[in-house]
Amino acid sequence: MFTLAVSLSRVPNMRFLEMLHNIPDLTWTPGVSQYFLDESIQVTKFQRVNQVSQKTRYVGAAAGSFSWLEEKPECLKVGEQQSCTADWAFSAVGSFSDNRCISGKDSARVEYSEQYALSCDSSSNGCYGSNSMQNPQNFLKRTGVPTKKCVSYKSGLTGKVMACPSGCDNGANMQLVKSLSFEDVCSGEESIMNALTQGTIQSQIDVHSDFMYYVDGVYKHVSGDVVGQLMVSIVGYGEENNTKFWVVRNAWGSAWGEQGYFRIVRGTNECQIERQCFLTVV
């Protein structure tokens, strides 16, 4: 098993981009994101560890469309990992923050600390990425995290992980908040749709080179090799022009994609997004 943080080049391949523009009936818009020019995109390249998890099937008559961006937009926020491959921390802790707000455990959205997970979760690999979503989920359940106000995000500027802190940045005592449990709800498209009514869901995609040119629309891989993996949060679903999609939050900042989000084809396990995914129970 190995993990490797991969920093993808800022220089766009214009011939590849032209080829994407010439593909007929593309459901998404290819282009060069300003964020991609300003920041080196960090993804994790690793030998996938197929950790077995018991599937939980959520059943019911799912609505035709649903999104927490519409239901409770105040409970969601786009993070920005910057120069640290912290997608695993942003997706896990981000969904934890979302779901505490959605459930009413917190009266408003409280931002919890990705930095604490980065620095203290020894089962993951800090800014080198994580090869399993179960590692940060177990960390949230067994250890917990403080608020971001207590331990702020620093690794994005340095690309390095600080030592695990014993107190808040200002020297105050630290209070850790834990999740109750987590469930792998990827036991079919409808299970994910029904589980989404309980909160946002951490998942992972294979990143192909054409994804680097995503601007907007419903992404479907059409060309290029796998360059890494990326952990994300599914926040909703819908359909556009007879194409079903998931609404997914990335951690590349709000200047990327559709204000920090992207849509991806639903129901076909596109880029492995439906292979394994976790609902954090708060």
XYZ file of C-alpha atoms in Angstrom:
282
model
C 0.000 0.000 0.000
C 1.262 3.466 -0.771
C -0.054 6.994 -0.816
C 1.322 9.920 -2.754
C 0.173 13.511 -2.932
C 0.229 14.643 -6.540
C 0.482 18.314 -7.452
C -0.913 18.711 -10.959
C 0.634 21.208 -13.334
C -0.861 24.675 -13.623
C -0.062 24.742 -17.351
C -3.169 23.750 -19.350
C -2.802 21.357 -22.280
C -4.492 23.399 -25.002
C -4.500 20.532 -27.519
C -6.281 18.318 -25.013
C -8.738 21.126 -24.262
C -9.436 21.619 -27.975
C -10.092 17.891 -28.293
C -12.614 18.102 -25.436
C -14.378 21.018 -27.136
C -14.760 18.900 -30.281
C -16.494 15.993 -28.529
C -20.183 16.016 -29.554
C -23.063 16.004 -27.042
C -20.848 16.747 -24.059
C -22.964 17.318 -20.935
C -20.392 19.603 -19.325
C -18.345 22.640 -20.307
C -14.563 22.200 -20.585
C -12.292 25.168 -20.041
C -9.449 26.520 -17.933
C -10.455 27.385 -14.386
C -8.879 30.496 -12.892
C -8.389 28.529 -9.701
C -6.421 25.917 -11.619
C -4.111 28.686 -12.856
C -3.659 30.221 -9.412
C -3.246 27.056 -7.337
C -1.554 23.694 -7.829
C -4.362 21.148 -7.646
C -3.687 18.476 -5.040
C -5.043 14.955 -5.440
C -4.030 11.645 -3.886
C -2.524 8.871 -5.964
C -2.513 5.538 -4.200
C -3.115 1.844 -4.398
C -6.755 1.657 -3.354
C -7.401 -0.225 -0.121
C -10.706 -2.054 -0.469
C -11.737 -2.006 3.165
C -14.918 -4.013 3.552
C -17.762 -2.146 5.198
C -21.267 -3.330 5.959
C -23.730 -1.631 3.655
C -26.773 0.170 5.035
C -29.695 0.410 2.626
C -31.977 3.422 2.995
C -35.378 2.730 1.453
C -38.337 4.917 0.590
C -39.952 6.854 -2.214
C -37.187 9.325 -3.024
C -38.131 12.708 -4.457
C -37.241 13.470 -8.071
C -34.661 15.999 -6.905
C -33.201 17.122 -3.585
C -30.345 19.359 -2.487
C -29.192 20.739 0.838
C -28.057 23.792 -1.132
C -31.763 24.534 -1.531
C -33.132 23.063 1.705
C -30.593 24.478 4.178
C -27.925 26.473 2.339
C -26.882 28.089 5.622
C -25.650 24.675 6.804
C -23.172 24.186 3.945
C -19.856 25.848 3.198
C -17.135 25.280 0.595
C -13.636 24.781 1.979
C -10.289 25.346 0.306
C -7.499 22.863 0.944
C -4.877 24.927 -0.952
C -1.387 23.371 -0.971
C -2.216 20.398 1.256
C -3.865 17.188 0.029
C -6.495 17.501 2.726
C -9.567 16.458 0.732
C -10.087 13.544 3.144
C -10.241 15.918 6.124
C -12.363 18.563 4.387
C -14.903 16.010 3.150
C -15.207 14.112 6.443
C -15.121 17.099 8.800
C -17.147 19.198 6.347
C -19.995 16.675 6.294
C -19.759 16.397 10.091
C -20.201 20.183 10.333
C -23.044 20.102 7.785
C -24.925 17.336 9.530
C -24.719 18.820 13.014
C -26.327 21.952 11.573
C -28.885 20.041 9.484
C -29.923 17.887 12.448
C -30.169 20.841 14.828
C -27.388 19.547 17.098
C -25.819 22.945 16.471
C -28.269 25.848 16.242
C -26.256 27.248 13.306
C -23.382 25.885 11.266
C -20.281 25.509 13.405
C -17.069 24.969 11.474
C -15.098 22.115 12.953
C -11.349 21.768 12.574
C -9.897 20.013 9.539
C -6.462 20.927 10.889
C -6.995 18.880 14.040
C -7.891 15.824 11.959
C -4.845 16.419 9.733
C -2.496 16.749 12.691
C -3.932 14.121 15.018
C -5.369 11.293 12.901
C -2.366 8.980 12.687
C -4.286 6.450 10.569
C -4.390 8.920 7.683
C -1.407 10.588 6.050
C -1.745 14.298 6.648
C -0.985 16.348 3.545
C -0.091 13.163 1.656
C -3.755 12.171 1.535
C -5.633 9.182 2.916
C -6.267 5.835 1.267
C -9.519 5.187 3.123
C -12.603 7.203 4.031
C -13.094 4.942 7.038
C -9.979 6.335 8.725
C -11.279 9.905 9.227
C -14.770 8.563 9.964
C -13.348 6.387 12.750
C -11.380 9.375 14.022
C -14.536 11.498 14.245
C -16.311 8.723 16.143
C -13.527 7.720 18.541
C -11.628 10.982 19.098
C -13.627 13.904 17.736
C -12.546 17.372 16.669
C -12.627 20.877 18.159
C -14.025 23.886 16.361
C -12.059 25.676 13.666
C -12.124 28.736 15.912
C -10.126 26.693 18.412
C -7.686 25.120 15.918
C -7.532 27.003 12.612
C -6.414 25.625 9.250
C -2.703 26.264 8.635
C -1.420 23.433 6.443
C -2.919 24.931 3.283
C -0.295 27.668 3.249
C 2.702 25.491 4.076
C 1.797 22.077 2.684
C 3.053 20.684 5.993
C 1.278 19.220 9.005
C 1.791 20.735 12.440
C 2.119 18.569 15.554
C -1.119 17.447 17.181
C -2.136 20.337 19.455
C -3.181 19.845 23.068
C -5.036 23.142 23.317
C -6.586 25.871 21.212
C -4.483 28.288 19.172
C -5.004 30.952 21.843
C -4.054 28.622 24.690
C -7.617 27.955 25.825
C -8.780 24.476 26.783
C -9.934 22.305 23.900
C -13.329 20.620 23.713
C -13.639 17.697 21.309
C -16.954 16.859 19.646
C -17.536 13.325 18.337
C -19.878 11.740 15.820
C -22.193 8.956 16.968
C -21.447 6.590 14.092
C -21.140 6.356 10.330
C -22.869 4.208 7.723
C -21.835 3.077 4.253
C -25.014 3.969 2.372
C -23.662 3.112 -1.088
C -25.918 0.098 -1.609
C -27.580 1.466 -4.714
C -28.627 4.769 -6.223
C -31.935 4.977 -4.325
C -30.238 4.225 -1.008
C -27.931 7.209 -1.503
C -30.871 9.402 -2.552
C -32.850 8.445 0.552
C -29.841 8.756 2.869
C -29.232 12.293 1.608
C -32.398 13.435 3.389
C -30.480 12.793 6.636
C -27.411 14.842 5.711
C -24.489 15.216 3.328
C -22.442 12.138 2.453
C -18.682 11.659 2.128
C -17.634 9.865 -1.055
C -14.642 9.542 -3.358
C -14.038 9.799 -7.085
C -11.341 8.669 -9.464
C -9.916 11.850 -10.996
C -9.236 11.652 -14.721
C -7.225 14.273 -16.569
C -10.346 15.694 -18.243
C -11.805 16.554 -14.816
C -9.079 19.190 -14.501
C -10.876 21.101 -17.278
C -14.345 21.013 -15.712
C -16.058 24.415 -15.634
C -19.749 23.593 -15.235
C -22.471 21.158 -16.276
C -22.899 17.453 -15.542
C -19.475 15.826 -15.622
C -18.916 12.462 -17.290
C -15.441 11.143 -18.000
C -14.729 11.165 -21.732
C -10.943 11.215 -22.146
C -7.673 10.856 -20.271
C -6.134 8.576 -17.674
C -6.765 8.396 -13.939
C -4.379 10.839 -12.263
C -5.500 10.351 -8.669
C -8.388 10.124 -6.249
C -10.385 12.814 -4.506
C -12.651 12.656 -1.458
C -15.739 14.836 -1.713
C -19.212 15.358 -0.217
C -22.464 14.518 -2.011
C -25.028 17.181 -1.087
C -27.913 16.537 -3.477
C -29.199 15.116 -6.733
C -31.345 16.058 -9.711
C -31.838 15.730 -13.457
C -31.123 18.053 -16.386
C -31.936 17.391 -20.058
C -32.644 13.720 -19.235
C -29.257 13.359 -17.548
C -29.393 12.333 -13.882
C -26.726 13.822 -11.611
C -25.338 14.103 -8.113
C -24.508 17.539 -6.679
C -21.051 17.287 -5.111
C -18.908 19.639 -3.037
C -15.187 19.845 -3.647
C -12.558 21.525 -1.449
C -10.890 23.662 -4.110
C -12.617 26.881 -3.066
C -15.695 28.666 -4.400
C -13.817 30.008 -7.462
C -13.669 26.486 -8.903
C -16.504 24.758 -10.783
C -20.066 25.753 -9.950
C -19.163 27.950 -6.958
C -17.104 25.163 -5.430
C -19.472 22.364 -6.436
C -19.755 20.090 -9.449
C -22.399 17.801 -10.858
C -21.610 14.276 -11.987
C -23.673 11.611 -13.757
C -25.843 9.629 -11.329
C -26.797 5.961 -11.315
C -23.861 4.478 -13.255
C -21.106 4.632 -10.602
C -19.385 7.328 -12.643
C -15.735 7.608 -11.556
C -16.533 5.163 -8.700
C -18.590 7.750 -6.800
C -21.223 5.153 -5.854
C -18.768 2.432 -4.796
C -18.462 3.420 -1.145
C -19.836 6.456 0.692
C -20.441 7.374 4.309
C -23.245 9.200 6.068
C -21.869 10.659 9.301
C -24.440 10.205 12.065
C -24.185 13.046 14.568
